[in-house]
Amino acid sequence: MSTITSTNSLAVEDLGSAAQRDRRRRILDATITLAAQGGFDAVQMRGVAEQADVALGTLYRYFPSKIHLLVSALGREFERAEASLKDKPVPGDTASDRVIYVLRKTTRGLQGDPHLTEALTRAFMFADSTVATEIHAVGMQLSTMLTRAMDPERTEPTEDDIAIARVIGDVWLSSLVAWVTGRATANETAEHMERAVRMVLRD
Amino acid sequence: MSTITSTNSLAVEDLGSAAQRDRRRRILDATITLAAQGGFDAVQMRGVAEQADVALGTLYRYFPSKIHLLVSALGREFERAEASLKDKPVPGDTASDRVIYVLRKTTRGLQGDPHLTEALTRAFMFADSTVATEIHAVGMQLSTMLTRAMDPERTEPTEDDIAIARVIGDVWLSSLVAWVTGRATANETAEHMERAVRMVLRD
DNA sequence: GCCATAATAGGAACACGTTCCAGTTTGTCC
DNA sequence: GGACAAACTGGAACGTGTTCCTATTATGGC
């Protein structure tokens, strides 16, 4: 039997048997459910295990820590968000408009589920280097979404595009943290992000 | 006897008796010492209490949580850093150069003490709204340092300057987190920040 | 079908943040 | 100096993330 790739939630290959895929899915489902109900603190390892109908030790075999678990859950949610955006062209006449559209849409999605967003953002911020793989995957997805919005024609983004996307991603993350921790309202967050986008993408 | 303003580390007034000021100082000293030795995990409340020679309950009377404690310690360190920069003019011919100088200097200072930086950054990122006061104070200090570097002549920064400073602060924070969590090297961090500064301050 | 091995269940045990309490010390007011 | 309140001490106790152990159950090769 193949081993579980517990440290890489986004690899499609080598996910083990159907039973294992199902356990993994149940665990992530339980995580999202609990996070959506009560945020970071409500995601308790014993509770996740119980709701997913696995033993505590099994949960830790699949995800070596609560942070890995939450970041993996974030990765799966992002995959879905990206997939749902993949085929439709992004509306907007300028790069700024298109990027803002994507950010607005993504942010609104997150802010519609504050507890979930709080849990996932916290986990993301608290992650150490052992979660680097998962974090990197999420970062790449965000970068892809942004560069495609900036330059829908191009298949391969330029180095400049990537640098710009990273800055926007940084602002996005900081804003999200400020919102999650109650230091900024949703409106302030949106305004600040929009302003930053127009600042780096003058068009 | 006046009560301790345990939730606002930066207020100068109302710090209580000399004995209380001394206890507070000993606690923050112990926090910084432990953080510098082993980072976030090494700052353990029982250990801080022991090293500061106070009871655990007393520690919690002064700082209601580990996060408050660390963020307050970060605030004290920032006060010192800003005070040491206050009177010297920032070298550099353009706003970019001056901002990069300030960031380099600050970042180098932080990176010279990785464990301490890890502890303080992590606390900062993990803070919730109950720590908003302390967080806001730190953010204002950073903003002041940056706007002064951008525009040394002006006494009051423009709204644009503040917006730019916020974006730079966001990138700085994200980069610091990436460095602290081992996802980026010190060099990558510095390069990314520099590039972002030149992106928003084209001069 | 049988065996070897890996995976899982169930739960005890440990670490550390946090809370709480009884007794003692310190500070204040008269 | 005495009385009262506030602060402090020392330590027990609790919750949750994490580890560990044993018995049981699935899995894959022959």
CSV table of C-alpha atoms (C1' of nucleotides) in Angstrom, one decimal:
chain,number,residue,atom,x,y,z
A,1,MET,CA,0.0,0.0,0.0
A,2,SER,CA,1.2,3.4,-0.9
A,3,THR,CA,1.9,5.9,1.9
A,4,ILE,CA,-0.3,8.9,2.4
A,5,THR,CA,1.2,12.1,1.1
A,6,SER,CA,0.1,13.8,4.3
A,7,THR,CA,2.3,16.8,3.7
A,8,ASN,CA,1.1,17.7,0.3
A,9,SER,CA,-2.6,18.2,0.1
A,10,LEU,CA,-2.5,19.4,-3.5
A,11,ALA,CA,-0.8,16.5,-5.2
A,12,VAL,CA,-3.3,14.6,-7.2
A,13,GLU,CA,-1.2,11.5,-7.7
A,14,ASP,CA,-0.7,8.9,-5.0
A,15,LEU,CA,-3.7,9.4,-2.8
A,16,GLY,CA,-3.9,5.8,-1.8
A,17,SER,CA,-6.9,3.5,-1.8
A,18,ALA,CA,-10.5,4.6,-2.2
A,19,ALA,CA,-11.0,4.2,1.5
A,20,GLN,CA,-8.1,6.5,2.2
A,21,ARG,CA,-9.3,9.1,-0.2
A,22,ASP,CA,-12.7,8.9,1.4
A,23,ARG,CA,-11.2,9.3,4.9
A,24,ARG,CA,-9.2,12.3,3.8
A,25,ARG,CA,-12.3,13.9,2.2
A,26,ARG,CA,-14.3,13.3,5.4
A,27,ILE,CA,-11.6,14.8,7.5
A,28,LEU,CA,-11.4,17.9,5.3
A,29,ASP,CA,-15.2,18.2,5.2
A,30,ALA,CA,-15.4,18.0,9.0
A,31,THR,CA,-12.7,20.7,9.3
A,32,ILE,CA,-14.5,23.1,7.0
A,33,THR,CA,-17.8,22.5,8.7
A,34,LEU,CA,-16.4,23.1,12.2
A,35,ALA,CA,-14.4,26.1,11.0
A,36,ALA,CA,-17.4,27.6,9.3
A,37,GLN,CA,-19.4,27.2,12.6
A,38,GLY,CA,-16.9,28.7,15.1
A,39,GLY,CA,-13.6,29.6,13.5
A,40,PHE,CA,-10.1,28.5,14.5
A,41,ASP,CA,-10.9,27.6,18.1
A,42,ALA,CA,-13.9,25.5,17.1
A,43,VAL,CA,-11.7,23.3,15.0
A,44,GLN,CA,-10.6,20.9,17.7
A,45,MET,CA,-8.7,17.8,16.8
A,46,ARG,CA,-10.9,15.5,18.8
A,47,GLY,CA,-14.0,17.0,17.3
A,48,VAL,CA,-12.7,16.7,13.8
A,49,ALA,CA,-11.8,13.1,14.4
A,50,GLU,CA,-15.2,12.3,15.8
A,51,GLN,CA,-17.2,14.1,13.1
A,52,ALA,CA,-15.1,12.5,10.4
A,53,ASP,CA,-15.5,9.1,12.1
A,54,VAL,CA,-11.8,8.4,12.4
A,55,ALA,CA,-9.7,7.9,15.5
A,56,LEU,CA,-7.5,10.7,16.8
A,57,GLY,CA,-4.4,8.9,15.9
A,58,THR,CA,-5.6,8.4,12.3
A,59,LEU,CA,-6.3,12.1,12.0
A,60,TYR,CA,-2.7,12.7,13.0
A,61,ARG,CA,-1.5,10.1,10.5
A,62,TYR,CA,-3.2,12.1,7.7
A,63,PHE,CA,-2.4,15.6,8.9
A,64,PRO,CA,0.5,16.0,11.3
A,65,SER,CA,-0.9,19.1,13.0
A,66,LYS,CA,-3.9,21.3,13.3
A,67,ILE,CA,-2.1,23.8,11.1
A,68,HIS,CA,-1.4,21.3,8.4
A,69,LEU,CA,-5.0,20.3,8.5
A,70,LEU,CA,-6.3,23.9,8.2
A,71,VAL,CA,-3.9,24.9,5.5
A,72,SER,CA,-4.7,21.8,3.5
A,73,ALA,CA,-8.4,22.6,3.9
A,74,LEU,CA,-7.6,26.1,2.6
A,75,GLY,CA,-5.8,24.6,-0.4
A,76,ARG,CA,-8.8,22.5,-1.3
A,77,GLU,CA,-11.1,25.5,-1.1
A,78,PHE,CA,-8.8,27.5,-3.3
A,79,GLU,CA,-8.6,24.7,-5.8
A,80,ARG,CA,-12.4,24.9,-6.1
A,81,ALA,CA,-12.5,28.6,-6.4
A,82,GLU,CA,-9.8,28.6,-9.1
A,83,ALA,CA,-11.6,25.8,-10.9
A,84,SER,CA,-14.8,27.7,-10.9
A,85,LEU,CA,-13.0,30.7,-12.4
A,86,LYS,CA,-10.9,28.8,-14.8
A,87,ASP,CA,-12.9,28.8,-18.0
A,88,LYS,CA,-14.8,32.1,-17.9
A,89,PRO,CA,-13.0,35.1,-19.2
A,90,VAL,CA,-12.5,37.8,-16.5
A,91,PRO,CA,-14.6,40.9,-17.2
A,92,GLY,CA,-13.0,44.4,-17.3
A,93,ASP,CA,-11.3,46.6,-19.9
A,94,THR,CA,-8.1,47.2,-18.0
A,95,ALA,CA,-5.7,45.0,-16.0
A,96,SER,CA,-6.7,46.9,-12.9
A,97,ASP,CA,-10.4,46.4,-13.4
A,98,ARG,CA,-9.9,42.7,-14.0
A,99,VAL,CA,-7.6,42.2,-11.0
A,100,ILE,CA,-10.0,44.1,-8.8
A,101,TYR,CA,-12.8,42.0,-10.1
A,102,VAL,CA,-11.0,38.8,-9.1
A,103,LEU,CA,-10.0,40.1,-5.7
A,104,ARG,CA,-13.5,41.4,-5.0
A,105,LYS,CA,-15.1,38.1,-6.0
A,106,THR,CA,-12.6,36.1,-3.9
A,107,THR,CA,-12.8,38.4,-1.0
A,108,ARG,CA,-16.5,38.5,-1.0
A,109,GLY,CA,-16.5,34.8,-1.0
A,110,LEU,CA,-14.3,34.7,2.0
A,111,GLN,CA,-16.1,37.4,3.9
A,112,GLY,CA,-19.3,35.6,3.4
A,113,ASP,CA,-18.0,33.0,5.7
A,114,PRO,CA,-16.2,34.9,8.4
A,115,HIS,CA,-15.5,32.1,10.8
A,116,LEU,CA,-14.1,29.9,8.0
A,117,THR,CA,-11.9,32.7,6.8
A,118,GLU,CA,-10.7,33.5,10.3
A,119,ALA,CA,-9.7,29.9,10.8
A,120,LEU,CA,-7.9,29.5,7.5
A,121,THR,CA,-6.1,32.8,7.6
A,122,ARG,CA,-4.9,32.2,11.1
A,123,ALA,CA,-3.6,28.8,10.1
A,124,PHE,CA,-1.9,30.3,7.1
A,125,MET,CA,-0.2,33.0,9.2
A,126,PHE,CA,0.8,30.6,11.9
A,127,ALA,CA,2.3,28.0,9.7
A,128,ASP,CA,6.0,27.3,9.9
A,129,SER,CA,8.4,25.9,7.4
A,130,THR,CA,7.0,22.3,7.7
A,131,VAL,CA,3.9,23.6,5.9
A,132,ALA,CA,5.9,25.4,3.2
A,133,THR,CA,4.7,23.0,0.5
A,134,GLU,CA,1.0,23.7,1.1
A,135,ILE,CA,1.6,27.4,1.5
A,136,HIS,CA,3.6,27.5,-1.7
A,137,ALA,CA,0.8,25.8,-3.5
A,138,VAL,CA,-1.8,28.3,-2.3
A,139,GLY,CA,0.5,31.2,-3.2
A,140,MET,CA,1.0,29.8,-6.7
A,141,GLN,CA,-2.8,29.5,-7.2
A,142,LEU,CA,-3.3,33.1,-6.1
A,143,SER,CA,-0.5,34.2,-8.4
A,144,THR,CA,-2.0,32.3,-11.3
A,145,MET,CA,-5.4,33.8,-10.8
A,146,LEU,CA,-3.9,37.3,-10.6
A,147,THR,CA,-1.5,37.1,-13.6
A,148,ARG,CA,-4.3,35.6,-15.7
A,149,ALA,CA,-6.5,38.5,-14.8
A,150,MET,CA,-3.7,41.0,-15.6
A,151,ASP,CA,-2.9,39.5,-18.9
A,152,PRO,CA,-5.6,37.1,-20.2
A,153,GLU,CA,-4.0,36.7,-23.7
A,154,ARG,CA,-0.6,35.6,-22.4
A,155,THR,CA,-0.2,32.0,-21.5
A,156,GLU,CA,3.1,32.5,-19.6
A,157,PRO,CA,3.2,35.5,-17.3
A,158,THR,CA,6.2,37.8,-17.5
A,159,GLU,CA,8.6,38.2,-14.6
A,160,ASP,CA,7.2,41.7,-14.0
A,161,ASP,CA,3.7,40.3,-13.9
A,162,ILE,CA,4.7,37.8,-11.3
A,163,ALA,CA,6.4,40.5,-9.2
A,164,ILE,CA,3.3,42.6,-9.3
A,165,ALA,CA,1.1,39.7,-8.5
A,166,ARG,CA,3.2,39.0,-5.4
A,167,VAL,CA,2.9,42.5,-4.2
A,168,ILE,CA,-0.9,42.4,-4.6
A,169,GLY,CA,-0.9,39.1,-2.9
A,170,ASP,CA,1.0,40.5,0.0
A,171,VAL,CA,-1.5,43.4,0.4
A,172,TRP,CA,-4.3,41.0,0.1
A,173,LEU,CA,-3.0,38.8,2.8
A,174,SER,CA,-2.3,41.7,5.2
A,175,SER,CA,-5.7,43.2,4.6
A,176,LEU,CA,-7.3,39.9,5.2
A,177,VAL,CA,-5.5,39.5,8.5
A,178,ALA,CA,-6.5,43.0,9.5
A,179,TRP,CA,-10.1,42.2,8.7
A,180,VAL,CA,-10.0,38.8,10.4
A,181,THR,CA,-8.5,40.2,13.5
A,182,GLY,CA,-11.1,42.9,13.7
A,183,ARG,CA,-8.8,45.8,13.0
A,184,ALA,CA,-10.4,46.8,9.7
A,185,THR,CA,-13.9,46.6,8.3
A,186,ALA,CA,-14.8,44.8,5.1
A,187,ASN,CA,-15.2,48.1,3.3
A,188,GLU,CA,-11.8,49.5,4.5
A,189,THR,CA,-10.3,46.2,3.3
A,190,ALA,CA,-11.8,46.5,-0.1
A,191,GLU,CA,-10.9,50.1,-0.6
A,192,HIS,CA,-7.3,49.6,0.5
A,193,MET,CA,-6.8,46.7,-1.8
A,194,GLU,CA,-8.3,48.5,-4.7
A,195,ARG,CA,-6.1,51.5,-4.1
A,196,ALA,CA,-3.0,49.3,-3.9
A,197,VAL,CA,-3.9,47.6,-7.2
A,198,ARG,CA,-4.3,50.9,-9.0
A,199,MET,CA,-1.0,51.9,-7.5
A,200,VAL,CA,1.0,49.1,-8.9
A,201,LEU,CA,-1.0,48.7,-12.1
A,202,ARG,CA,-1.3,52.2,-13.5
A,203,ASP,CA,-3.6,51.9,-16.5
B,1,MET,CA,-3.8,52.1,44.3
B,2,SER,CA,-4.3,52.7,40.6
B,3,THR,CA,-5.1,49.7,38.4
B,4,ILE,CA,-2.6,48.4,35.9
B,5,THR,CA,-3.3,49.3,32.3
B,6,SER,CA,-2.5,45.8,31.2
B,7,THR,CA,-4.0,46.1,27.8
B,8,ASN,CA,-2.1,49.1,26.6
B,9,SER,CA,1.7,48.7,26.8
B,10,LEU,CA,2.4,52.0,25.2
B,11,ALA,CA,0.6,54.3,27.5
B,12,VAL,CA,3.1,56.2,29.5
B,13,GLU,CA,0.7,57.5,32.1
B,14,ASP,CA,-0.7,55.4,34.9
B,15,LEU,CA,1.9,52.8,35.3
B,16,GLY,CA,1.3,52.4,39.0
B,17,SER,CA,3.9,52.3,41.7
B,18,ALA,CA,7.6,51.9,41.3
B,19,ALA,CA,7.3,48.3,42.3
B,20,GLN,CA,4.7,47.7,39.6
B,21,ARG,CA,6.8,49.4,37.0
B,22,ASP,CA,9.7,47.2,38.0
B,23,ARG,CA,7.7,44.0,37.8
B,24,ARG,CA,6.4,45.0,34.4
B,25,ARG,CA,10.0,45.7,33.2
B,26,ARG,CA,11.3,42.4,34.6
B,27,ILE,CA,8.4,40.6,32.9
B,28,LEU,CA,9.1,42.2,29.5
B,29,ASP,CA,12.9,41.6,29.9
B,30,ALA,CA,12.3,38.0,30.6
B,31,THR,CA,10.1,37.7,27.6
B,32,ILE,CA,12.6,39.2,25.3
B,33,THR,CA,15.4,37.1,26.7
B,34,LEU,CA,13.5,33.9,26.3
B,35,ALA,CA,12.2,34.8,22.8
B,36,ALA,CA,15.7,35.6,21.7
B,37,GLN,CA,16.9,32.2,22.9
B,38,GLY,CA,14.3,30.0,21.4
B,39,GLY,CA,11.5,31.9,19.7
B,40,PHE,CA,7.8,31.7,20.2
B,41,ASP,CA,7.8,28.3,21.7
B,42,ALA,CA,10.5,29.1,24.2
B,43,VAL,CA,8.4,31.9,25.7
B,44,GLN,CA,6.4,29.8,28.2
B,45,MET,CA,4.3,31.6,30.7
B,46,ARG,CA,5.6,29.5,33.6
B,47,GLY,CA,9.2,30.2,32.5
B,48,VAL,CA,8.6,34.0,32.1
B,49,ALA,CA,7.0,34.1,35.5
B,50,GLU,CA,9.9,32.3,37.1
B,51,GLN,CA,12.6,34.3,35.4
B,52,ALA,CA,10.8,37.6,36.2
B,53,ASP,CA,10.4,36.3,39.7
B,54,VAL,CA,6.7,36.8,39.9
B,55,ALA,CA,3.9,34.3,40.4
B,56,LEU,CA,2.0,32.9,37.4
B,57,GLY,CA,-1.2,34.6,38.5
B,58,THR,CA,0.7,38.0,38.7
B,59,LEU,CA,2.0,37.6,35.2
B,60,TYR,CA,-1.6,37.1,34.0
B,61,ARG,CA,-2.7,40.1,35.9
B,62,TYR,CA,-0.2,42.2,34.0
B,63,PHE,CA,-0.6,40.6,30.6
B,64,PRO,CA,-3.9,38.7,30.0
B,65,SER,CA,-2.4,36.3,27.5
B,66,LYS,CA,0.9,35.2,25.9
B,67,ILE,CA,-0.1,37.1,22.8
B,68,HIS,CA,-0.6,40.4,24.7
B,69,LEU,CA,2.7,39.8,26.4
B,70,LEU,CA,4.6,39.3,23.1
B,71,VAL,CA,2.9,42.1,21.3
B,72,SER,CA,3.7,44.4,24.2
B,73,ALA,CA,7.3,43.3,24.1
B,74,LEU,CA,7.3,44.1,20.3
B,75,GLY,CA,5.9,47.5,21.1
B,76,ARG,CA,8.7,48.3,23.5
B,77,GLU,CA,11.3,47.1,21.1
B,78,PHE,CA,9.8,49.3,18.3
B,79,GLU,CA,9.7,52.3,20.6
B,80,ARG,CA,13.4,51.9,21.1
B,81,ALA,CA,14.1,51.4,17.4
B,82,GLU,CA,12.1,54.5,16.4
B,83,ALA,CA,13.7,56.6,19.2
B,84,SER,CA,17.2,55.7,17.9
B,85,LEU,CA,16.2,56.8,14.4
B,86,LYS,CA,14.2,59.9,15.3
B,87,ASP,CA,16.8,62.6,15.1
B,88,LYS,CA,19.1,61.5,12.3
B,89,PRO,CA,18.1,62.5,8.8
B,90,VAL,CA,17.6,59.5,6.5
B,91,PRO,CA,20.3,59.3,3.8
B,92,GLY,CA,19.4,58.9,0.1
B,93,ASP,CA,18.6,61.1,-2.9
B,94,THR,CA,15.2,59.7,-3.8
B,95,ALA,CA,12.2,58.6,-1.7
B,96,SER,CA,12.8,55.0,-2.9
B,97,ASP,CA,16.4,55.1,-1.7
B,98,ARG,CA,15.4,56.5,1.7
B,99,VAL,CA,12.6,54.1,2.2
B,100,ILE,CA,14.8,51.2,1.2
B,101,TYR,CA,17.4,52.4,3.6
B,102,VAL,CA,15.0,52.4,6.5
B,103,LEU,CA,13.6,49.0,5.6
B,104,ARG,CA,17.0,47.5,5.2
B,105,LYS,CA,18.1,48.9,8.5
B,106,THR,CA,15.1,47.7,10.3
B,107,THR,CA,15.0,44.4,8.7
B,108,ARG,CA,18.6,43.7,9.3
B,109,GLY,CA,18.1,44.5,12.9
B,110,LEU,CA,15.3,42.0,13.1
B,111,GLN,CA,17.1,39.4,11.1
B,112,GLY,CA,20.1,39.7,13.4
B,113,ASP,CA,17.9,38.1,16.1
B,114,PRO,CA,15.9,35.5,14.2
B,115,HIS,CA,14.3,33.8,17.3
B,116,LEU,CA,13.2,37.1,18.7
B,117,THR,CA,11.8,38.2,15.3
B,118,GLU,CA,10.0,34.8,14.9
B,119,ALA,CA,8.4,35.1,18.3
B,120,LEU,CA,7.2,38.7,17.8
B,121,THR,CA,6.1,38.4,14.2
B,122,ARG,CA,4.1,35.3,15.1
B,123,ALA,CA,2.4,37.0,18.0
B,124,PHE,CA,1.6,39.9,15.8
B,125,MET,CA,0.0,37.7,13.2
B,126,PHE,CA,-1.9,35.7,15.7
B,127,ALA,CA,-3.3,38.6,17.6
B,128,ASP,CA,-7.1,39.0,17.7
B,129,SER,CA,-9.1,42.1,18.2
B,130,THR,CA,-8.4,42.3,21.9
B,131,VAL,CA,-4.9,43.3,21.0
B,132,ALA,CA,-6.0,45.9,18.5
B,133,THR,CA,-4.7,48.8,20.6
B,134,GLU,CA,-1.1,47.4,20.8
B,135,ILE,CA,-1.1,46.4,17.1
B,136,HIS,CA,-2.4,49.8,16.0
B,137,ALA,CA,0.4,51.5,17.9
B,138,VAL,CA,3.0,49.4,16.2
B,139,GLY,CA,1.4,50.1,12.8
B,140,MET,CA,1.5,53.8,13.4
B,141,GLN,CA,5.1,53.7,14.3
B,142,LEU,CA,6.0,51.9,11.1
B,143,SER,CA,3.9,54.3,9.1
B,144,THR,CA,5.6,57.3,10.7
B,145,MET,CA,9.0,55.9,10.0
B,146,LEU,CA,8.1,55.3,6.3
B,147,THR,CA,6.4,58.6,5.5
B,148,ARG,CA,9.2,60.5,7.1
B,149,ALA,CA,11.6,58.6,4.9
B,150,MET,CA,9.5,59.3,1.8
B,151,ASP,CA,9.1,63.0,2.5
B,152,PRO,CA,11.6,64.3,5.1
B,153,GLU,CA,10.6,68.0,4.5
B,154,ARG,CA,6.9,67.6,5.2
B,155,THR,CA,5.7,67.6,8.8
B,156,GLU,CA,2.3,66.1,8.0
B,157,PRO,CA,2.2,63.3,5.4
B,158,THR,CA,-0.3,63.5,2.5
B,159,GLU,CA,-3.0,60.9,2.2
B,160,ASP,CA,-1.2,59.4,-0.8
B,161,ASP,CA,1.9,59.0,1.3
B,162,ILE,CA,0.0,57.2,4.0
B,163,ALA,CA,-1.6,54.9,1.4
B,164,ILE,CA,1.8,54.1,-0.1
B,165,ALA,CA,3.3,53.5,3.4
B,166,ARG,CA,0.5,51.1,4.1
B,167,VAL,CA,1.2,49.1,1.0
B,168,ILE,CA,4.9,49.0,1.8
B,169,GLY,CA,4.1,48.0,5.3
B,170,ASP,CA,1.9,45.2,4.0
B,171,VAL,CA,4.6,43.9,1.8
B,172,TRP,CA,7.1,44.2,4.6
B,173,LEU,CA,4.9,42.2,7.0
B,174,SER,CA,4.2,39.5,4.4
B,175,SER,CA,7.9,39.2,3.6
B,176,LEU,CA,8.8,39.0,7.2
B,177,VAL,CA,6.3,36.3,7.7
B,178,ALA,CA,7.7,34.4,4.7
B,179,TRP,CA,11.2,34.8,6.1
B,180,VAL,CA,10.2,33.8,9.7
B,181,THR,CA,8.4,30.7,8.5
B,182,GLY,CA,11.3,29.6,6.4
B,183,ARG,CA,9.7,30.1,3.1
B,184,ALA,CA,12.1,32.8,1.9
B,185,THR,CA,15.7,33.6,2.5
B,186,ALA,CA,16.9,37.0,3.9
B,187,ASN,CA,18.1,37.9,0.4
B,188,GLU,CA,14.9,37.0,-1.3
B,189,THR,CA,13.0,39.0,1.3
B,190,ALA,CA,15.2,42.1,0.8
B,191,GLU,CA,15.0,41.9,-3.0
B,192,HIS,CA,11.2,41.5,-3.0
B,193,MET,CA,10.8,44.4,-0.7
B,194,GLU,CA,13.1,46.6,-2.7
B,195,ARG,CA,11.3,45.8,-5.9
B,196,ALA,CA,8.0,46.5,-4.3
B,197,VAL,CA,9.2,49.9,-3.1
B,198,ARG,CA,10.4,50.9,-6.5
B,199,MET,CA,7.1,49.7,-7.9
B,200,VAL,CA,5.0,52.0,-5.8
B,201,LEU,CA,7.4,54.9,-5.6
B,202,ARG,CA,8.6,55.4,-9.2
B,203,ASP,CA,11.3,58.0,-9.0
C,1,DG,C1',-7.6,-19.0,1.9
C,2,DC,C1',-3.3,-17.6,4.7
C,3,DC,C1',0.3,-14.8,6.2
C,4,DA,C1',2.9,-10.6,6.9
C,5,DT,C1',2.4,-5.9,7.1
C,6,DA,C1',0.3,-1.6,7.4
C,7,DA,C1',-3.5,1.0,9.0
C,8,DT,C1',-7.0,2.0,12.3
C,9,DA,C1',-9.6,2.2,16.8
C,10,DG,C1',-9.8,3.5,21.4
C,11,DG,C1',-7.9,5.8,24.9
C,12,DA,C1',-4.3,7.0,28.3
C,13,DA,C1',-0.7,10.3,29.0
C,14,DC,C1',1.9,14.6,28.6
C,15,DA,C1',2.8,19.7,27.7
C,16,DC,C1',1.6,24.3,28.0
C,17,DG,C1',-1.8,28.2,28.1
C,18,DT,C1',-5.1,29.6,31.2
C,19,DT,C1',-8.1,29.8,35.3
C,20,DC,C1',-8.9,29.6,40.1
C,21,DC,C1',-8.3,29.5,45.0
C,22,DA,C1',-6.5,29.9,49.9
C,23,DG,C1',-3.2,32.1,52.4
C,24,DT,C1',0.1,35.9,52.9
C,25,DT,C1',2.1,40.4,52.0
C,26,DT,C1',1.8,45.2,50.8
C,27,DG,C1',-0.3,49.6,50.6
C,28,DT,C1',-3.8,53.1,52.2
C,29,DC,C1',-6.6,55.5,55.2
C,30,DC,C1',-7.8,56.8,59.9
D,1,DG,C1',-0.5,51.2,64.9
D,2,DG,C1',-4.9,48.9,63.3
D,3,DA,C1',-8.2,47.8,59.9
D,4,DC,C1',-9.4,47.1,55.5
D,5,DA,C1',-8.6,46.4,50.5
D,6,DA,C1',-5.7,45.3,46.8
D,7,DA,C1',-2.0,42.7,45.1
D,8,DC,C1',1.0,38.8,45.3
D,9,DT,C1',2.4,33.9,46.1
D,10,DG,C1',2.3,29.0,45.4
D,11,DG,C1',0.2,25.6,43.5
D,12,DA,C1',-3.8,22.8,42.0
D,13,DA,C1',-6.8,22.1,38.2
D,14,DC,C1',-8.7,22.3,33.5
D,15,DG,C1',-8.8,22.3,28.2
D,16,DT,C1',-6.8,21.3,24.0
D,17,DG,C1',-2.9,20.0,20.8
D,18,DT,C1',0.1,16.2,20.5
D,19,DT,C1',2.3,11.7,21.5
D,20,DC,C1',2.2,6.9,22.5
D,21,DC,C1',0.6,2.2,23.2
D,22,DT,C1',-2.1,-2.1,22.5
D,23,DA,C1',-5.6,-4.7,20.4
D,24,DT,C1',-8.1,-5.1,16.3
D,25,DT,C1',-9.0,-4.7,11.4
D,26,DA,C1',-8.1,-4.0,6.4
D,27,DT,C1',-4.8,-5.0,2.4
D,28,DG,C1',-1.8,-7.3,-0.8
D,29,DG,C1',1.2,-11.3,-2.2
D,30,DC,C1',1.4,-16.3,-2.4
